[in-house]
PDB file of C-alpha atoms in Angstrom:
ATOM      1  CA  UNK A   1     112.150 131.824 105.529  1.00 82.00           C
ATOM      2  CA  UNK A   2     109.005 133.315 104.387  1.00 81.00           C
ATOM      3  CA  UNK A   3     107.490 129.673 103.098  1.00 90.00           C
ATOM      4  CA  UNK A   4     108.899 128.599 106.382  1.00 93.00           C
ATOM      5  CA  UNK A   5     106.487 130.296 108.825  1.00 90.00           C
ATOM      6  CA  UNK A   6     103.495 130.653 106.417  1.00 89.00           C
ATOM      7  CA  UNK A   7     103.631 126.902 106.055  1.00 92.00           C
ATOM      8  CA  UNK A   8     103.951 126.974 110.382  1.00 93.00           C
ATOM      9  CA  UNK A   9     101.027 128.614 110.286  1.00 93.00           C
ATOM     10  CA  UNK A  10      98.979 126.969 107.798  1.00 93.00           C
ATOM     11  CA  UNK A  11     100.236 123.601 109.616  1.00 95.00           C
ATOM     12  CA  UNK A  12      98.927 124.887 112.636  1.00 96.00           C
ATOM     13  CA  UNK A  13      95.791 126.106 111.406  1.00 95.00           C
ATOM     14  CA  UNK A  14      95.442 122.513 109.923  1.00 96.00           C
ATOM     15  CA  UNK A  15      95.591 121.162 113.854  1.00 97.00           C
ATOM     16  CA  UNK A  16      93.705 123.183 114.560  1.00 97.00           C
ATOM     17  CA  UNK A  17      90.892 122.324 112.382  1.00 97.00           C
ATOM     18  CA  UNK A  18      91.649 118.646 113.145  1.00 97.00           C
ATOM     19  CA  UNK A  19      91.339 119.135 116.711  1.00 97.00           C
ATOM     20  CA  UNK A  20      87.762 121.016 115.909  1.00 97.00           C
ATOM     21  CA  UNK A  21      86.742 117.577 114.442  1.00 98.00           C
ATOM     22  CA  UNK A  22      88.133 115.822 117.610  1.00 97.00           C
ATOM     23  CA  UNK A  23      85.749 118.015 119.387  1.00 97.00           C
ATOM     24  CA  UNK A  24      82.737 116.663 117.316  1.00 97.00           C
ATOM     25  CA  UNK A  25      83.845 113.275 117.573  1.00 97.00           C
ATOM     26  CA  UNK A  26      84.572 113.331 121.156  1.00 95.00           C
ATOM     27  CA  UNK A  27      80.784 114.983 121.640  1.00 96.00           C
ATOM     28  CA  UNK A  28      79.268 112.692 119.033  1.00 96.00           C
ATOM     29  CA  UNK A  29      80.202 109.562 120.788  1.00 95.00           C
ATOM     30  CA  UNK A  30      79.107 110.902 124.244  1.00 94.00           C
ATOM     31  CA  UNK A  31      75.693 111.427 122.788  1.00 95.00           C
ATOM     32  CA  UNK A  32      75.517 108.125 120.545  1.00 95.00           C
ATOM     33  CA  UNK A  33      76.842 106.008 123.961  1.00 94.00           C
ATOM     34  CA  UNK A  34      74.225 107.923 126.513  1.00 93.00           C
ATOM     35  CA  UNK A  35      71.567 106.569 123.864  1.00 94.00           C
ATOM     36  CA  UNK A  36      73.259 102.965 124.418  1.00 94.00           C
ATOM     37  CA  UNK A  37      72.824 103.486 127.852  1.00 93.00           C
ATOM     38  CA  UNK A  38      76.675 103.156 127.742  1.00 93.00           C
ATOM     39  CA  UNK A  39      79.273 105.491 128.987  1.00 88.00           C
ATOM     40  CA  UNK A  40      82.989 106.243 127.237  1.00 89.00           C
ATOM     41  CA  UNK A  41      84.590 107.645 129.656  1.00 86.00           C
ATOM     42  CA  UNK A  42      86.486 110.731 129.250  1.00 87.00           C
ATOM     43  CA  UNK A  43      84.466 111.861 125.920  1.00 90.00           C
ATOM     44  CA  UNK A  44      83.874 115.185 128.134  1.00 90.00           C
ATOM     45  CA  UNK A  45      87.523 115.683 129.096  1.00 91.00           C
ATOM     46  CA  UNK A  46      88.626 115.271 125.675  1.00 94.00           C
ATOM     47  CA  UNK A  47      86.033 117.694 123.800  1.00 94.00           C
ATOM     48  CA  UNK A  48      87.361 120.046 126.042  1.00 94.00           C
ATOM     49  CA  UNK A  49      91.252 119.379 125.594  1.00 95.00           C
ATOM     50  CA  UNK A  50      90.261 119.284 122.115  1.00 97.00           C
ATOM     51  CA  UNK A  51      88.465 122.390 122.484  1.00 97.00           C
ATOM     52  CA  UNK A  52      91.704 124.287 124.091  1.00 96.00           C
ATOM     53  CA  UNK A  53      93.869 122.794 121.211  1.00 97.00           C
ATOM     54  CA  UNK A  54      91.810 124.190 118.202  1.00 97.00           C
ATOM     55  CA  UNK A  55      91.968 127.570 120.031  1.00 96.00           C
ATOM     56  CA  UNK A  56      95.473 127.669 120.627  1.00 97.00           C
ATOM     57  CA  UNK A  57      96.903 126.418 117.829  1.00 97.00           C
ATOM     58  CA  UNK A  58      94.973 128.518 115.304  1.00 96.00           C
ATOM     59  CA  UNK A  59      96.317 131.724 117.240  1.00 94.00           C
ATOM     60  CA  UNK A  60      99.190 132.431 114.562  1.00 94.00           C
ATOM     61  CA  UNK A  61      96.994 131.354 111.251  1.00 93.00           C
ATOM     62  CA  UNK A  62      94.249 133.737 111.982  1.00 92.00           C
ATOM     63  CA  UNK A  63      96.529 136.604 113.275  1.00 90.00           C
ATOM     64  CA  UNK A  64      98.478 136.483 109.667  1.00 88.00           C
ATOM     65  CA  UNK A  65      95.473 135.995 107.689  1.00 83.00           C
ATOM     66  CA  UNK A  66      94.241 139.129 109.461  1.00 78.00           C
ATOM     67  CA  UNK A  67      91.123 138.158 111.016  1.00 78.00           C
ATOM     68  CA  UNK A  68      92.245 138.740 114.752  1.00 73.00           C
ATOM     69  CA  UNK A  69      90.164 141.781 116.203  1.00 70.00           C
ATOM     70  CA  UNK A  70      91.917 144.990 115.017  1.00 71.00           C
ATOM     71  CA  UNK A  71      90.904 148.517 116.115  1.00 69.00           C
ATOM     72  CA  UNK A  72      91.209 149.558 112.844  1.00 75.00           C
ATOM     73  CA  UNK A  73      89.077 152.605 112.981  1.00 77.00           C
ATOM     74  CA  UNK A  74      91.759 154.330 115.092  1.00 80.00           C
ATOM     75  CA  UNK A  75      94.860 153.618 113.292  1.00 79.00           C
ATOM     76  CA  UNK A  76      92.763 154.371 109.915  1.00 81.00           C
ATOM     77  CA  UNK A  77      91.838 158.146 111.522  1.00 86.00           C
ATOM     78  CA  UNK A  78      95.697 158.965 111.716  1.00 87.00           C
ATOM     79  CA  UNK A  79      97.732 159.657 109.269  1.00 90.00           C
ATOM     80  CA  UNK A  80     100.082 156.945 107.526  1.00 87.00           C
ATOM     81  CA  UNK A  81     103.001 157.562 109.648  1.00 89.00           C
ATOM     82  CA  UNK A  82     101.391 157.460 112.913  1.00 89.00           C
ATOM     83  CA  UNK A  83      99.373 154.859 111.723  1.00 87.00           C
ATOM     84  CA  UNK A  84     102.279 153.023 111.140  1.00 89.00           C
ATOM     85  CA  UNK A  85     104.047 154.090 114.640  1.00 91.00           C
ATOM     86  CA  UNK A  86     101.116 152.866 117.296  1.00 90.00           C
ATOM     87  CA  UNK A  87     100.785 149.347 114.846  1.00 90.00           C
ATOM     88  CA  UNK A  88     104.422 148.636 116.006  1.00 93.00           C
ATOM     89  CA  UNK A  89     103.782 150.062 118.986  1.00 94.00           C
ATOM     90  CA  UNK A  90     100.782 147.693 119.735  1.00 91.00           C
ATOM     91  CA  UNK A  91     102.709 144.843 118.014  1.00 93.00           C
ATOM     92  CA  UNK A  92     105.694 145.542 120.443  1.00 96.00           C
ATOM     93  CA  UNK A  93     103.386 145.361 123.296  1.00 96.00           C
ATOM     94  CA  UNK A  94     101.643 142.182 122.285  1.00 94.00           C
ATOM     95  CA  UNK A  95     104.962 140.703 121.604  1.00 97.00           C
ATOM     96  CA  UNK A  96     105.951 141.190 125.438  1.00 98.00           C
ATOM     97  CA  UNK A  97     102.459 139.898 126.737  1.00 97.00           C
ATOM     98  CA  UNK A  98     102.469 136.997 123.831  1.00 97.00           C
ATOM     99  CA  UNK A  99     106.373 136.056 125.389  1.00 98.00           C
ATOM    100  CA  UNK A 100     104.847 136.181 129.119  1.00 98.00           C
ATOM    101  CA  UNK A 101     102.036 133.530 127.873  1.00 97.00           C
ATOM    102  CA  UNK A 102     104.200 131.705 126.074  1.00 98.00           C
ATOM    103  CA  UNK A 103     106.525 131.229 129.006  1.00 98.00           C
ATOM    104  CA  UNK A 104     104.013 130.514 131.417  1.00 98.00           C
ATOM    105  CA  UNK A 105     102.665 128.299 129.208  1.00 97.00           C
ATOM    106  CA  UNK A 106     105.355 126.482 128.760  1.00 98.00           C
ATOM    107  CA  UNK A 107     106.110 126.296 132.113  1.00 98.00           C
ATOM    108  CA  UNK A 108     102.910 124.993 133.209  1.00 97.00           C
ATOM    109  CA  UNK A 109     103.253 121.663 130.583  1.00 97.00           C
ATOM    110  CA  UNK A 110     106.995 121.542 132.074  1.00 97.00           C
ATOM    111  CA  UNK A 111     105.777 121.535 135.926  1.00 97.00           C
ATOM    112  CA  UNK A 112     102.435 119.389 134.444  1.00 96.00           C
ATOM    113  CA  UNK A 113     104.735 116.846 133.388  1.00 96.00           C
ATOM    114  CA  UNK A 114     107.860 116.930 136.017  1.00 97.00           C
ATOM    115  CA  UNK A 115     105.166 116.299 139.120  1.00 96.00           C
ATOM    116  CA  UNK A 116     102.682 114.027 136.870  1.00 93.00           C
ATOM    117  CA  UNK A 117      99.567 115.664 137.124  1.00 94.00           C
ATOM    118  CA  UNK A 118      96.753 114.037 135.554  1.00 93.00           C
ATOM    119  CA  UNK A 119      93.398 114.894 135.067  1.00 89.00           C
ATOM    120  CA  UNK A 120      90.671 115.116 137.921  1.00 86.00           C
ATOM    121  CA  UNK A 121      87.829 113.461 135.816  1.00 81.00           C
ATOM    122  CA  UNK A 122      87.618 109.689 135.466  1.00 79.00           C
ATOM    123  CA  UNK A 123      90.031 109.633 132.066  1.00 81.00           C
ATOM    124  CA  UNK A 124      93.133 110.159 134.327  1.00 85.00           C
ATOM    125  CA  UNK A 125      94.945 111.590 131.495  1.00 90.00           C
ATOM    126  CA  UNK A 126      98.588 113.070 132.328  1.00 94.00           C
ATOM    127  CA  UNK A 127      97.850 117.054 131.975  1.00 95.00           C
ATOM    128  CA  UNK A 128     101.089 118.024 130.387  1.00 96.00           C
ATOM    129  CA  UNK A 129      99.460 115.918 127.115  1.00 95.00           C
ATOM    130  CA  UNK A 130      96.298 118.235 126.336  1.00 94.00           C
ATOM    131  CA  UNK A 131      98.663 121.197 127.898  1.00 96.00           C
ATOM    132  CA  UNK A 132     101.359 120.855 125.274  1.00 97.00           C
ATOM    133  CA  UNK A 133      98.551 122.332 122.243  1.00 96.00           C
ATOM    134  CA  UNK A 134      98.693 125.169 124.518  1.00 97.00           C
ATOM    135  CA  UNK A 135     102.355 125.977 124.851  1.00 97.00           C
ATOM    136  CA  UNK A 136     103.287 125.289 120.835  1.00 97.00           C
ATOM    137  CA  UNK A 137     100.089 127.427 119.864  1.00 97.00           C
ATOM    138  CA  UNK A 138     101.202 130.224 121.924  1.00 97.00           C
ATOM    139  CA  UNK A 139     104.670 130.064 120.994  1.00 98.00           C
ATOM    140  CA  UNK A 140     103.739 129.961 117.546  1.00 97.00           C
ATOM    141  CA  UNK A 141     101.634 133.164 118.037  1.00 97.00           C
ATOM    142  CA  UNK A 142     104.434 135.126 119.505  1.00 97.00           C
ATOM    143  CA  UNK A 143     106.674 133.920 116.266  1.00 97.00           C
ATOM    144  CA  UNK A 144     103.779 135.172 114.245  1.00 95.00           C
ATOM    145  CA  UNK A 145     103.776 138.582 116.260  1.00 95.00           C
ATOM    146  CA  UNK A 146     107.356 139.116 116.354  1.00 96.00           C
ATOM    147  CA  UNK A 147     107.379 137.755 112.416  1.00 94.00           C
ATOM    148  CA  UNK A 148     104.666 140.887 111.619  1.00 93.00           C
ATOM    149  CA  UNK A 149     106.610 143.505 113.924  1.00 95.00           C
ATOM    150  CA  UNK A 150     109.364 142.855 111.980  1.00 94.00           C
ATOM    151  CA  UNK A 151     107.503 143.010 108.690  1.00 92.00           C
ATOM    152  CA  UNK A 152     105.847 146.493 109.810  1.00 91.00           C
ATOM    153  CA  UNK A 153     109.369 147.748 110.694  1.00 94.00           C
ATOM    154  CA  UNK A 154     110.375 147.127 107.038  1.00 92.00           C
ATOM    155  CA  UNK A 155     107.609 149.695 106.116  1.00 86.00           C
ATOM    156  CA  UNK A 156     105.712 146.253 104.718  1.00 85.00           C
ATOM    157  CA  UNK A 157     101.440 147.000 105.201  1.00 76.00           C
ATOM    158  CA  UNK A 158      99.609 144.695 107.490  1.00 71.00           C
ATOM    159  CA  UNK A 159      97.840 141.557 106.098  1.00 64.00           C
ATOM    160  CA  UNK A 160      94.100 141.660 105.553  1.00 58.00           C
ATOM    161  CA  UNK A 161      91.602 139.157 105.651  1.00 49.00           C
ATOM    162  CA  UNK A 162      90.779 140.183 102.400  1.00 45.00           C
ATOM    163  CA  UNK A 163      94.604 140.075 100.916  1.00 48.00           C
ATOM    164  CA  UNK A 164      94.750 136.595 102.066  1.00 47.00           C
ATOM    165  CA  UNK A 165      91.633 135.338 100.883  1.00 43.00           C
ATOM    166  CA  UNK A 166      92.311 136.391  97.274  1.00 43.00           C
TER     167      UNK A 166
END
């Protein structure tokens, strides 16, 4: 199970970089066409769905390679067993907020899709598309929260960005 969700994560962390290039691709060609005095339409759309993706989907990868924002100077000031209690505390807490997002998120691409909304710029593109990045990178992030509350309940110590990277 453990290979499972680390490759998840890696996989999308690997989107995510992918969708990064989109990004550079989508603004690259906006720029090389406005020197053609030629227009692609949607380039700006898509750098921007592109832009959402990479974000979303490299939620769980960073948060289990520890390089999400910690507040580390508080739980290192307490001793190892409250140390220990407010990280599952906090970890309990994001797992609620990271299940309301992930709902909602979900829900959006759902309604997105079920009354065929589509874009407002001149690309037209159905919204539920760019919106689904959102709703797997979220969910993915609440597997990746609920996977490390459950590790820290174990007693197992939370991953560093500097365990990870060696």
């Amino acid at each position: 199970m453990r290979r499972f969700l680390d490759g998840l994560y890696g996989a999308a962390g690997l989107l995510a970089g992918l969708c990064t290039i989109g990004v550079l691709v989508s603004v690259l060609a906006a720029i090389i066409a406005r020197q053609l005095h030629m227009n692609i339409p949607g380039t700006d759309a898509y750098a921007g769905y592109f832009m959402a993706a990479a974000g979303f989907l490299a939620l769980s990868s960073t948060f289990k390679h520890g390089e999400h924002i910690r507040v580390t100077l508080l739980l290192n000031s307490l001793n190892p067993a409250a140390s220990r209690r407010l990280d599952i505390f906090a970890l309990s807490v994001g797992c609620v907020l990271a299940a309301a997002f992930a709902f909602f998120s979900i829900k959006l691409t759902y309604d997105s899709w079920q009354f065929n909304d589509i874009s407002t710029s001149n690309d037209a593109t159905p919204l539920w598309i760019p919106q689904i990045s959102m709703a797997i990178g979220t969910v993915l992030f609440l597997v990746a929260l609920i996977d490390e509350l459950i590790r820290r309940l174990r007693g197992q110590a939370a991953a560093t960005s500097q365990q990870t990277h060696e």
